[in-house]
Coordinates of C-alpha atoms in Angstrom, one line a residue:
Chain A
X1 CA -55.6 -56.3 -14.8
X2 CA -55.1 -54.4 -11.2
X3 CA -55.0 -57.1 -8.2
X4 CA -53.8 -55.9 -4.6
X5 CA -53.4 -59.1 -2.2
X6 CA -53.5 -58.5 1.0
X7 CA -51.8 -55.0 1.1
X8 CA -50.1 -53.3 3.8
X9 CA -48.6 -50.0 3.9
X10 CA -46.3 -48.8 7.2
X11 CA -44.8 -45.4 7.3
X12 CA -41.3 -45.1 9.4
X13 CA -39.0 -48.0 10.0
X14 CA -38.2 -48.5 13.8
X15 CA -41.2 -50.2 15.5
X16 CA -42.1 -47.1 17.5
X17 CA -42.8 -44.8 14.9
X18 CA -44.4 -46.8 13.0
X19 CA -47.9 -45.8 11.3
X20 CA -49.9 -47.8 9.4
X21 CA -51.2 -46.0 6.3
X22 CA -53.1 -48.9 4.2
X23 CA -54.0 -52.5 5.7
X24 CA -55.2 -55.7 4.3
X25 CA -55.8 -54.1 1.0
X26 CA -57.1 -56.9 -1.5
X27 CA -59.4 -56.0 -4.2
X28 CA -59.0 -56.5 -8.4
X29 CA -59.8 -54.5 -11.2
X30 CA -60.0 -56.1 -14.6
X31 CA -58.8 -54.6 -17.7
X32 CA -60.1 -51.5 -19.0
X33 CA -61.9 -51.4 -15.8
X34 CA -63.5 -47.7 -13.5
X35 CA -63.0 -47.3 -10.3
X36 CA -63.9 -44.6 -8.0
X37 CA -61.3 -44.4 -4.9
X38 CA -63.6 -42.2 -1.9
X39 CA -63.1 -42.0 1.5
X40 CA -62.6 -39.1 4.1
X41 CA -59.1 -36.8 4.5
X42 CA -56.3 -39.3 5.6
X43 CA -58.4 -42.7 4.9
X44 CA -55.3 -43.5 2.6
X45 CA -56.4 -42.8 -0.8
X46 CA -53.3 -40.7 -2.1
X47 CA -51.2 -44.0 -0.3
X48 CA -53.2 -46.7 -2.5
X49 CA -52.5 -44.5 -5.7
X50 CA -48.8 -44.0 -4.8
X51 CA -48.6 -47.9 -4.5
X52 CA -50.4 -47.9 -7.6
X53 CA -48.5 -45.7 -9.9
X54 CA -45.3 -47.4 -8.2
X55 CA -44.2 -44.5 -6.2
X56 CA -43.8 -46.7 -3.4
X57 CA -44.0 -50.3 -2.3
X58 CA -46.0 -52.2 -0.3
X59 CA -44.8 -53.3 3.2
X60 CA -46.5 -56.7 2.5
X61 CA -48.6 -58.4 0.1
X62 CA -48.6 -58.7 -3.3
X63 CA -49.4 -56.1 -6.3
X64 CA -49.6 -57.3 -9.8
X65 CA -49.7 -54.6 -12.7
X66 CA -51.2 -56.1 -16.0
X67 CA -50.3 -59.4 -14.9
X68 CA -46.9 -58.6 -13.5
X69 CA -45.9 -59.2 -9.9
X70 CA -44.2 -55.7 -9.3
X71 CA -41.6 -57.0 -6.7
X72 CA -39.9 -58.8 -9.5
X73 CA -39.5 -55.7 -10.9
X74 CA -36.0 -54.4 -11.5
X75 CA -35.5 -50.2 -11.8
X76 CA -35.5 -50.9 -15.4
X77 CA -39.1 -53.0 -15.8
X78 CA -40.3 -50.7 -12.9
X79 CA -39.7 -47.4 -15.0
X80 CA -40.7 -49.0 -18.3
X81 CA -44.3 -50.0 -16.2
X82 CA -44.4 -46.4 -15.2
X83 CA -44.7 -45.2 -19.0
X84 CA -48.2 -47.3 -19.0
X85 CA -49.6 -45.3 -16.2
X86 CA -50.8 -42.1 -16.6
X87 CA -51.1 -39.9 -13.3
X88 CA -53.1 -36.8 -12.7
X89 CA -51.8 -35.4 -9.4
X90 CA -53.3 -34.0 -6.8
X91 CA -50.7 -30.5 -7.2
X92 CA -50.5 -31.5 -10.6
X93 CA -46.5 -31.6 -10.1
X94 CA -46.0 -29.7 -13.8
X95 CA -42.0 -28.9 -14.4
X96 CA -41.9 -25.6 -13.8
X97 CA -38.6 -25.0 -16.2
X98 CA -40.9 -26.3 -19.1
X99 CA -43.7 -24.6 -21.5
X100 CA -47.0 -26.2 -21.5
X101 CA -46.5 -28.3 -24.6
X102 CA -43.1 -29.5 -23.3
X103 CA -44.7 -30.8 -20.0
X104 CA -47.5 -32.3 -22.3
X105 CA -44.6 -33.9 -24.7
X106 CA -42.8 -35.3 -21.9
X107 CA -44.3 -39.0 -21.5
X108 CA -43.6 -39.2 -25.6
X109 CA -40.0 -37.6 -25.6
X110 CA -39.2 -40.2 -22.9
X111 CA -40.8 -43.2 -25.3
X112 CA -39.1 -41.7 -27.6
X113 CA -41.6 -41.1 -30.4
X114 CA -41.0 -39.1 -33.5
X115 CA -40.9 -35.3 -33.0
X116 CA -43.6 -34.5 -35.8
X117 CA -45.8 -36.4 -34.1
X118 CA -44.8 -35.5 -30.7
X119 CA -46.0 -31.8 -32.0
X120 CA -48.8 -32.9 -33.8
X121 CA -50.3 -34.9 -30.7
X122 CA -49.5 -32.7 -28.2
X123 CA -51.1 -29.4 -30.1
X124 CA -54.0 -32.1 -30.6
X125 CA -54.7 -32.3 -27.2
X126 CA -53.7 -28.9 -25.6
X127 CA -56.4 -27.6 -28.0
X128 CA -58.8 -31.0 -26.7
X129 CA -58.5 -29.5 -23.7
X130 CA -59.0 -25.6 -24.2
X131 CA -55.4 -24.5 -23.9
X132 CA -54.4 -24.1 -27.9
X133 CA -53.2 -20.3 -27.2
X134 CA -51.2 -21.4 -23.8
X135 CA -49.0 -23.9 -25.8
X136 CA -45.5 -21.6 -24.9
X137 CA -46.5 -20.8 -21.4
X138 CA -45.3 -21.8 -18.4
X139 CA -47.2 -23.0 -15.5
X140 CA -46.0 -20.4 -13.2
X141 CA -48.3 -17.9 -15.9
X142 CA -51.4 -20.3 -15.7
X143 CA -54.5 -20.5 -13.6
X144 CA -55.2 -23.2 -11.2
X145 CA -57.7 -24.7 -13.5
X146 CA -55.1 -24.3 -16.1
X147 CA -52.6 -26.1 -14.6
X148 CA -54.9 -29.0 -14.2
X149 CA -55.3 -29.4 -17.2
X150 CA -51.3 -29.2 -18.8
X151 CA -51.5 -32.2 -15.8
X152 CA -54.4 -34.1 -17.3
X153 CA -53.5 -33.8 -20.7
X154 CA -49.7 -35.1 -19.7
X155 CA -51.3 -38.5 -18.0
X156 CA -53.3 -39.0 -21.1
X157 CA -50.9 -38.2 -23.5
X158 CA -49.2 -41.3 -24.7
X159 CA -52.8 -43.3 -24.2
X160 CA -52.3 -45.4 -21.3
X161 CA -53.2 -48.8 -19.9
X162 CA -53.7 -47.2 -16.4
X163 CA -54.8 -43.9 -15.4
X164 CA -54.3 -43.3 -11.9
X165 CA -56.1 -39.7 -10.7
X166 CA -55.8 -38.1 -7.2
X167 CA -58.8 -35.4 -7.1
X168 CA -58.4 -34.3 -10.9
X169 CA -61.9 -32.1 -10.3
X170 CA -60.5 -30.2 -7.9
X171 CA -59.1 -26.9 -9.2
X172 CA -62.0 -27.1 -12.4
X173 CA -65.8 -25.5 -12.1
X174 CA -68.7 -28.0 -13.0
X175 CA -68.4 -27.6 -16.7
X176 CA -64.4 -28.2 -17.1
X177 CA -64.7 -31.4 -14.5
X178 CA -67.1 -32.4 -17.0
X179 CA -65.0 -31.8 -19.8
X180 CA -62.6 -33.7 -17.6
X181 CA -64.5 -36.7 -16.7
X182 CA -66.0 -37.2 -20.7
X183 CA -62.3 -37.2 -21.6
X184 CA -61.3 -40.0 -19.1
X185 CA -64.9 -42.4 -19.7
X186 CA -63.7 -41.8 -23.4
X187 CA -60.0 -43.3 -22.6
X188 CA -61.3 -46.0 -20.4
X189 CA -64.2 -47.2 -23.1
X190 CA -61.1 -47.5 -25.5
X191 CA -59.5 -49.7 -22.7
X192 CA -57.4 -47.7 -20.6
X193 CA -58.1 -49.1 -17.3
X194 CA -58.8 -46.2 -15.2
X195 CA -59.1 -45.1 -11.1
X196 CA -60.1 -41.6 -9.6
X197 CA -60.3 -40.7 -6.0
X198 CA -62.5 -38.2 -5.3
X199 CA -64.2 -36.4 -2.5
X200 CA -66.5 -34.9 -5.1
X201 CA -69.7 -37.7 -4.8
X202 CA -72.1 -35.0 -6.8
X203 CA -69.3 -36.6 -9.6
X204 CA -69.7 -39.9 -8.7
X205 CA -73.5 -40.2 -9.0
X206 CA -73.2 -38.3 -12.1
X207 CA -70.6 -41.1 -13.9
X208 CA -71.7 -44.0 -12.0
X209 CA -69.2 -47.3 -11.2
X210 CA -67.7 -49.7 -8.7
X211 CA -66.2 -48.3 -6.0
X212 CA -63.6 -48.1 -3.5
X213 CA -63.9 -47.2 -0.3
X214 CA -61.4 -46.2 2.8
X215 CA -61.6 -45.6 6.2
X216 CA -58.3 -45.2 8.3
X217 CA -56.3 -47.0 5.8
X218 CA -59.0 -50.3 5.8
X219 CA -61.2 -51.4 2.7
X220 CA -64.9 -50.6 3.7
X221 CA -66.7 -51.3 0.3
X222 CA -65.5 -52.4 -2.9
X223 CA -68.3 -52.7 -5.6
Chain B
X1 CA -44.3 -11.7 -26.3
X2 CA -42.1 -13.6 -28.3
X3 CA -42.5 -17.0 -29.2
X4 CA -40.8 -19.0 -26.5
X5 CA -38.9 -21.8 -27.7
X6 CA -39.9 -25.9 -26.7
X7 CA -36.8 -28.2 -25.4
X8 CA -34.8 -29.3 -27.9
X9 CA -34.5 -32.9 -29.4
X10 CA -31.5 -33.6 -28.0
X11 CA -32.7 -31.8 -24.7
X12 CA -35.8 -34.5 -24.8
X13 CA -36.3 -33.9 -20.9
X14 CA -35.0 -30.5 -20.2
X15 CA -32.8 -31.2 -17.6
X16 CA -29.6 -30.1 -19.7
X17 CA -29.3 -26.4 -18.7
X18 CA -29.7 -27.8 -14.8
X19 CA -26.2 -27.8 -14.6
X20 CA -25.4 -24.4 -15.4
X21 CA -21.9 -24.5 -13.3
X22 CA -20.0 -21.9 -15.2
X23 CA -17.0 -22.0 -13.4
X24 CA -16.5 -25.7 -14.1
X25 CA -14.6 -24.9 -17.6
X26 CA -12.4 -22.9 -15.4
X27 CA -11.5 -25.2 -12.9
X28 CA -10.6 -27.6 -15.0
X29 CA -8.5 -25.6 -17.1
X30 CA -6.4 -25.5 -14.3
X31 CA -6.6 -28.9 -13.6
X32 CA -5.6 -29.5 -17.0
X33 CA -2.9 -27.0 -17.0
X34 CA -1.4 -29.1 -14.1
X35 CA -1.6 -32.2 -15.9
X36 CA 0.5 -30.6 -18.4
X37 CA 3.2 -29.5 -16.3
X38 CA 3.3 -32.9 -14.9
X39 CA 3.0 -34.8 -17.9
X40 CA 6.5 -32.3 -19.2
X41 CA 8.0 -33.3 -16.0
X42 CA 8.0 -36.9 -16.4
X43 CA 8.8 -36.4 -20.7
X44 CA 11.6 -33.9 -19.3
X45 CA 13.2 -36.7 -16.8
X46 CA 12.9 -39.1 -19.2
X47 CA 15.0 -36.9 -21.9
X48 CA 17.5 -35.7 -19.6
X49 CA 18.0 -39.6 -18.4
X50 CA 18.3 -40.5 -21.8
X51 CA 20.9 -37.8 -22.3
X52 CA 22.9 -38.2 -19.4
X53 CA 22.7 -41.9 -19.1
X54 CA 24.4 -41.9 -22.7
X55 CA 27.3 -40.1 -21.2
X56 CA 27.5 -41.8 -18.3
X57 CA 26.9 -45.6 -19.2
X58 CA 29.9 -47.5 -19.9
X59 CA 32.3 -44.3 -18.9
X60 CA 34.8 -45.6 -16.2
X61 CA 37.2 -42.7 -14.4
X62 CA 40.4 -44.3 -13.0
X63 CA 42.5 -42.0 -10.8
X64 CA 46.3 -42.8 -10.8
X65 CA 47.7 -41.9 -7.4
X66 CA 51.3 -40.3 -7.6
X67 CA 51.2 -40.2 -11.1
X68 CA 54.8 -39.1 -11.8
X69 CA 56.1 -42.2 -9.3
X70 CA 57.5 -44.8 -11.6
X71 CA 55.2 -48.2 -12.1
X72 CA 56.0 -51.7 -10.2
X73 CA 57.2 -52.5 -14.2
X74 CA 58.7 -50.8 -17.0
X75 CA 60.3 -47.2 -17.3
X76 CA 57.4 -45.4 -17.4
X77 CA 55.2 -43.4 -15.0
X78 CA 52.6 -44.4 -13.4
X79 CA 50.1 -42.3 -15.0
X80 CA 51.6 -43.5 -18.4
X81 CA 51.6 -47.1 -17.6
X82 CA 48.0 -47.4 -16.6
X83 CA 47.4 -45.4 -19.6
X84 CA 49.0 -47.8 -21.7
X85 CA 47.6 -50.6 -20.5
X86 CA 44.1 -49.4 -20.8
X87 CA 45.2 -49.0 -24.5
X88 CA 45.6 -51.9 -24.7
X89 CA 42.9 -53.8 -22.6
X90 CA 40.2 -55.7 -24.6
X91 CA 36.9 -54.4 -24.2
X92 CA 37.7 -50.6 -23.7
X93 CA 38.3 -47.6 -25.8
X94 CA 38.8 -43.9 -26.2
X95 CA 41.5 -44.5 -23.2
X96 CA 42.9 -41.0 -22.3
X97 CA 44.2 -38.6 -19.5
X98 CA 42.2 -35.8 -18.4
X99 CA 44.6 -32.3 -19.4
X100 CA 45.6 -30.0 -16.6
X101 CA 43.0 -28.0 -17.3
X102 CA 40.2 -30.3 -17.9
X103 CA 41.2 -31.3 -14.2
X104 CA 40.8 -27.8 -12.7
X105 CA 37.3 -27.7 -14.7
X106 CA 36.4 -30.5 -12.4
X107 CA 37.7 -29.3 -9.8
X108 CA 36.5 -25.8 -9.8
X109 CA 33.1 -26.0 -8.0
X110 CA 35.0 -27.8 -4.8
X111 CA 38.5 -25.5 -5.1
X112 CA 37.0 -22.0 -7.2
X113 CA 40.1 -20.7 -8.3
X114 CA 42.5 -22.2 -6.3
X115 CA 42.2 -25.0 -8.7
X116 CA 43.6 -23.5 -11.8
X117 CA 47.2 -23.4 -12.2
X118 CA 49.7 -25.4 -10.2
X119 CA 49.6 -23.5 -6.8
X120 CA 47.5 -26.5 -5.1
X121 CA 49.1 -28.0 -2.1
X122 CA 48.6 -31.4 -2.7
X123 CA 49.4 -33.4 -5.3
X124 CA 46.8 -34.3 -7.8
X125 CA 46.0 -37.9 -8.9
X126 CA 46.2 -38.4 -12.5
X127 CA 42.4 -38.8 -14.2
X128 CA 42.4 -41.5 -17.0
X129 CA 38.6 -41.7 -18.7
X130 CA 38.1 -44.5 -20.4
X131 CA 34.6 -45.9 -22.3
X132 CA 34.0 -49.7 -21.4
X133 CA 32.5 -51.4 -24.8
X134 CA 31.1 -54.3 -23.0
X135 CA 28.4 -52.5 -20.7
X136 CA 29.1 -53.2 -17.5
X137 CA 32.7 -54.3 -16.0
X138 CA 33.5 -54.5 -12.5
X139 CA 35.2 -51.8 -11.4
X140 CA 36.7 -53.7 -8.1
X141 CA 38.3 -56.5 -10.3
X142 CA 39.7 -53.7 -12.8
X143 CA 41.2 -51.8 -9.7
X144 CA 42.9 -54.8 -8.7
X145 CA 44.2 -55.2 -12.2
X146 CA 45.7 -51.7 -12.6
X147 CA 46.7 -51.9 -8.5
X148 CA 49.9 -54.2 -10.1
X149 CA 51.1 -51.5 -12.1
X150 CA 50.0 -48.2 -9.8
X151 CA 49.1 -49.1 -6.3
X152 CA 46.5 -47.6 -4.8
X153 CA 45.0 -46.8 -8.1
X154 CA 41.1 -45.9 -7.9
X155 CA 38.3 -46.8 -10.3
X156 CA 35.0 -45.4 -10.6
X157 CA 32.4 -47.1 -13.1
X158 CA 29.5 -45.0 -14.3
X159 CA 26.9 -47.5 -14.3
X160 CA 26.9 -46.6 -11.3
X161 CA 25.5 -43.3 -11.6
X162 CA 23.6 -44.6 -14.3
X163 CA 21.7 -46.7 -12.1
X164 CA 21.2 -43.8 -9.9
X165 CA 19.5 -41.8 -12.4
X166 CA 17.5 -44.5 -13.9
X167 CA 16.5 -44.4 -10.2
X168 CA 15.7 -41.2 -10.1
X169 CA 13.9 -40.8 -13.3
X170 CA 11.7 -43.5 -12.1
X171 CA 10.9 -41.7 -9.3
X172 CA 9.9 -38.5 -11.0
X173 CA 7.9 -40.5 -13.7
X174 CA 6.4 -42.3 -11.1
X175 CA 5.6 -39.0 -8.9
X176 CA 4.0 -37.3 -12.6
X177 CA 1.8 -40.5 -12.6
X178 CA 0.6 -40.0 -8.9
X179 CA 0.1 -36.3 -10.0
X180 CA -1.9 -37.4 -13.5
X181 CA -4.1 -39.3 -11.1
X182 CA -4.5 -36.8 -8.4
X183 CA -5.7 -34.3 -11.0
X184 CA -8.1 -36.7 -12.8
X185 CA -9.7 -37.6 -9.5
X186 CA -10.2 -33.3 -7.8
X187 CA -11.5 -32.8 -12.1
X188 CA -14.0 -35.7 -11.5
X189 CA -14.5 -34.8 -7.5
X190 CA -15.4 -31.2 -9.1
X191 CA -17.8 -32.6 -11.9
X192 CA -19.7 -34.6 -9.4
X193 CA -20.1 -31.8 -6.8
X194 CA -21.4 -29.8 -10.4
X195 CA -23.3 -32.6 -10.8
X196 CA -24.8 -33.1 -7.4
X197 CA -25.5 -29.1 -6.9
X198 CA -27.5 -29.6 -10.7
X199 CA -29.5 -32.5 -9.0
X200 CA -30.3 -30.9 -6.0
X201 CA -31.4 -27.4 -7.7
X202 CA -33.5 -29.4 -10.0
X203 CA -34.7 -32.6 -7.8
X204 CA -38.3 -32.2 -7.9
X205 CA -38.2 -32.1 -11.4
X206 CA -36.3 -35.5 -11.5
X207 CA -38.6 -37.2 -9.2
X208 CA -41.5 -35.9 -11.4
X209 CA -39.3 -37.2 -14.5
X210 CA -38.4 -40.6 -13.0
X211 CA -42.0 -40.9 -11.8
X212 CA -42.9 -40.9 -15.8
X213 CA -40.8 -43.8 -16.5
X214 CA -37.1 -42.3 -17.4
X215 CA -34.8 -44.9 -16.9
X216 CA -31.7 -43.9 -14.8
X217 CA -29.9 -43.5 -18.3
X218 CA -31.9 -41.0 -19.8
X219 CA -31.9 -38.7 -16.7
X220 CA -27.9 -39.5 -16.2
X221 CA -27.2 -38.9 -19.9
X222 CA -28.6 -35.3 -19.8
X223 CA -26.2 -34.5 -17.0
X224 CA -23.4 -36.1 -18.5
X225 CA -23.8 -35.0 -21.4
X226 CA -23.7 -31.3 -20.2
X227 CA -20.7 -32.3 -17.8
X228 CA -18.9 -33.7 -21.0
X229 CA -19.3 -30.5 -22.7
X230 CA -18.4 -28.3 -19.9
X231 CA -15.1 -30.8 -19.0
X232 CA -14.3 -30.4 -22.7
X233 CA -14.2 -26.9 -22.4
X234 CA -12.0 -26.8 -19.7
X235 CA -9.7 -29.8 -20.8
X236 CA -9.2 -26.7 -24.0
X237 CA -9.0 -24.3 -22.2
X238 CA -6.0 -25.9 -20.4
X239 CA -4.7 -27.7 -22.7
X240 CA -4.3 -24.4 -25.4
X241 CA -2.6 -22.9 -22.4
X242 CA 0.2 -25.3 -21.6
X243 CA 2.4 -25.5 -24.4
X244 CA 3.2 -22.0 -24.8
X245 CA 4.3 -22.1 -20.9
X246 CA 5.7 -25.1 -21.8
X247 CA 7.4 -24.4 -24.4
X248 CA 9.1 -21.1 -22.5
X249 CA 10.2 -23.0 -19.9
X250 CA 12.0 -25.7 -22.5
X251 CA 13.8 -22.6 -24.1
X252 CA 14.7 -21.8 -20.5
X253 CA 16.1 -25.3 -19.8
X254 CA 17.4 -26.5 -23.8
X255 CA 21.0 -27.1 -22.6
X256 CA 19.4 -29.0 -20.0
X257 CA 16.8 -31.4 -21.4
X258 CA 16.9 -31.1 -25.0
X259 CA 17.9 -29.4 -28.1
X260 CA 17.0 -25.8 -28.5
X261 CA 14.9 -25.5 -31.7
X262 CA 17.5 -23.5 -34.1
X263 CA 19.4 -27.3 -33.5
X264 CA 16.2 -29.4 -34.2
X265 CA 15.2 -26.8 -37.2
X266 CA 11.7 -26.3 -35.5
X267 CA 10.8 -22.9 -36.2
X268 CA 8.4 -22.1 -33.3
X269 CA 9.4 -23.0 -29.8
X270 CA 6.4 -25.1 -29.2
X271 CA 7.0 -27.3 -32.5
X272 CA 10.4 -28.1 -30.4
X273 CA 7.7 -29.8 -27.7
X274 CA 7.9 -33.5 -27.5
X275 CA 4.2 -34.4 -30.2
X276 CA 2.7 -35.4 -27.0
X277 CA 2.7 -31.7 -25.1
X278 CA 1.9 -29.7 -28.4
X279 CA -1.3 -32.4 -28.8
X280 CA -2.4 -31.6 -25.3
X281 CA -5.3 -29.2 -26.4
X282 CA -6.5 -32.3 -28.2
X283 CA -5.4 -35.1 -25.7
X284 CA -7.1 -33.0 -22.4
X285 CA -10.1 -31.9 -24.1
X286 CA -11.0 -35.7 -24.9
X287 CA -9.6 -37.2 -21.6
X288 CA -11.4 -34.2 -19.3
X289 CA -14.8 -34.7 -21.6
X290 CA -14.1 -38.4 -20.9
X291 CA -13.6 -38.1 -16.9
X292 CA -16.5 -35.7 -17.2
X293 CA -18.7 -38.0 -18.6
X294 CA -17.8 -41.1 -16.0
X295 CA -18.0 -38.5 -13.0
X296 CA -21.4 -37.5 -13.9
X297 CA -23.0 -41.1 -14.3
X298 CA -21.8 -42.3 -11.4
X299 CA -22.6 -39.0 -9.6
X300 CA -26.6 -39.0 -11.0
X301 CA -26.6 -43.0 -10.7
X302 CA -25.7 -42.9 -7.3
X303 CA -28.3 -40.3 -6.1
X304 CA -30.9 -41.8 -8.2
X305 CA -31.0 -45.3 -5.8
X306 CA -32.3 -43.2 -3.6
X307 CA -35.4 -42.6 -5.4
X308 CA -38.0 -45.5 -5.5

């Protein structure tokens, strides 16, 4: 379960440059849970997601990831949460060093699984996703689209309890968003507990489900 | 195109090659190298102190003024007298003048050649060397002894220069020490600025990393790991080059510090080294890998804090 209480967000430190990005944030999602995130350019959405995948922390309130308060959270407990939470980004932030597969292999290698079925999985699911000849490439010889996809297939990878997703659709045409979105309903109906922000609402009425929406960093609607 | 190969195992999160530094080996090669020479500095005091302070401990030089003067008692000279005496003290041996020409030997750096034959214009004091079994004895209460058979009779004790050397061998051993540690701390100040140029070339890709759950230790041990190696290297590197240098320069200095290696039956020159300075290829590689190894986990620790 996903529960924000009362969350703030400030950007700077000294009271004069202050901004607020996210205020009195408080909603829940339960396990195994879909959420759309919406809301117009700068409402915050990429904010709530960075709180959410624990790329930052709140400047008050309370966030509790599958039952855990994450303020109690030492660097240790806070990287071992990070490998239940899959993120698709919005520049899909692939390691540019790496092949394809490698990127793809990266949330396993770091869980340490078995190398056979690191390969095994990973080929599994570069070829789920339409990219079985770009295994040995590197992202710097992919499409757009392409890219997109290394990224989707990385947060999926080692099946997990949360997958966070800022604007997944947006480098895909209509057919591969689709691909995309059965791929992500399919995780979530076997319990991953998933959200997606999105300024795509064509995609939303096509797949629909509760929703969050922001407006300069405020909950309008959740539901 | 051919096949391009996927990270290794041990390469789980291909962050190893970041620190591609190739000039660390180099650097601390030399590093090593001047370990090396200090670590055979403070061996080399501690031989020659050995080898001198042998001579010198328990050797007592008593210079008989007017030697040729008759003593307060008996028939004899002075020279003679305190000679006797000395004989026959308790507690000292191997009593015995110093020969004309072992005098001008002595003399010879202060006097050049003016000090061979009997053309000096003053008189010389007799030299009586004596070896004092019991460690130390006090000189003053000996001079006042001998005073009652040869006034104004002198007596120098060697402890005294033993202590001096001691001294002084403390002070170089002390000063190789401050080097050892000087060394190990520019090795480790280069391995972190390795490490921190690594970090900074490849810090997107360890925010993306950390951001999938790697602990601080996995991303640290990929950079240490790597700065191990490269440490190693150099710690080799260094330490294969030493003890031939090393080992020249003892030739250079075998009547000095120790016995040349036709007198120890060695047949190479470096086999003559003390074990310690022919196992430095072994002894630098581990302690640079080591160093290496701490300097880059504190290094990619330290800059990982500031990461949330």
């Amino acid at each position: 379960m996903i529960r924000f209480t009362h969350v703030g967000l400030r950007y700077g430190k000294s009271p004069g440059t202050e901004s607020v990005a996210l205020d009195d944030i408080d909603f829940e999602i339960p396990e195994g849970g879909f959420r759309w995130l919406t809301g117009p350019s700068g409402a915050g959405k990429t904010s709530l997601l960075k709180l959410m995948y624990l790329a930052l922390h709140p400047s008050e309130g309370r966030i509790d990831l599958f039952g855990t308060p994450t303020s109690r959270l030492d660097r240790r407990g806070i990287a071992l949460l990070r490998r239940r939470i899959g993120v698709v980004y919005q520049d899909f932030r692939l390691l540019q060093h790496l092949t394809a597969f490698d990127n793809v292999a990266l949330p396993l290698r770091l869980a340490r699984r078995k190398e056979a079925q690191v390969r095994a999985d990973v080929t599994e699911l570069l070829r789920w996703v339409g990219l079985s000849g770009r295994l040995d490439h590197r992202p710097d010889e992919m499409s757009g689209g392409e890219q997109q996809r290394v990224a989707i297939a990385r947060a999926v990878i080692a099946k997990p309890s949360l997958l966070v997703a800022d604007e997944p659709t947006g480098n895909l045409d209509d057919d591969q968003a689709e691909r995309l979105m059965h791929l992500i309903r399919s995780l979530n109906r076997l319990g991953t507990t998933v959200i997606v922000a999105t300024h795509n609402l064509g995609l939303v009425a096509r797949h629909p489900a509760p929703m969050i929406e922001l407006q300069d960093g405020r909950m309008t609607w959740h539901g | 195109m051919a096949r391009r190969r996927h990270a290794s195992r041990a390469d789980r999160i291909g962050l190893r090659a970041a620190m591609a530094d190739r000039l660390l080996p180099f650097v601390v090669a030399a590093m090593s190298f001047l370990a090396a020479l200090a670590l055979a500095g403070s061996i080399a005091a501690g031989t020659l102190a050995t080898h001198w302070l042998s001579g010198a401990q328990g050797l007592m030089t008593i210079e008989v003024g007017s030697p040729s003067a008759p003593a307060i008692a008996g028939n004899t000279s002075r020279a003679d007298a305190v000679l006797r005496q000395m004989k026959a003290m308790p507690g000292f041996s191997d009593a015995r003048r110093l020969s004309d020409a072992e005098l001008s030997d002595v003399l010879k750096p202060w006097l050049g050649s003016a000090a061979s034959g009997n053309n000096l214009p003053i008189a010389l004091p007799a030299v009586i060397v004596v070896h004092a079994e019991t460690g130390s004895v006090d000189a003053a209460t000996l001079a006042k002894t001998l005073d009652k058979t040869a006034p104004g009779t002198l007596v120098d004790s060697g402890s005294r220069w033993a202590g001096r050397i001691a001294e002084l061998t403390d002070s170089i051993r002390a000063s190789a020490a401050a080097v050892l540690v000087i060394v190990a701390l520019v090795a480790a100040s280069v391995v972190a600025v390795a490490v921190r140029a690594g970090l900074a070339q490849r810090r997107e890709a360890i925010e993306i990393i950390h951001g999938l759950g790697a602990l601080d230790s996995d991303i640290a041990n990929q950079f240490a790991g790597r700065a191990m190696r490269l440490a190693g290297l150099g710690g080799l590197i260094g330490g294969l080059a030493a003890p031939p240098v090393l080992a020249w320069v003892g030739h250079l200095a075998a009547g000095l510090m120790i016995a040349p290696s036709s007198a120890t039956g060695a047949h190479s020159p470096i086999m003559a080294l003390p074990p310690v300075l022919v196992a430095t290829p072994l002894i630098f590689t581990i302690a640079a890998a080591v160093i290496g190894w701490i300097a880059a986990q504190v290094t990619v620790r330290g800059w990982l804090r500031q990461l949330t």
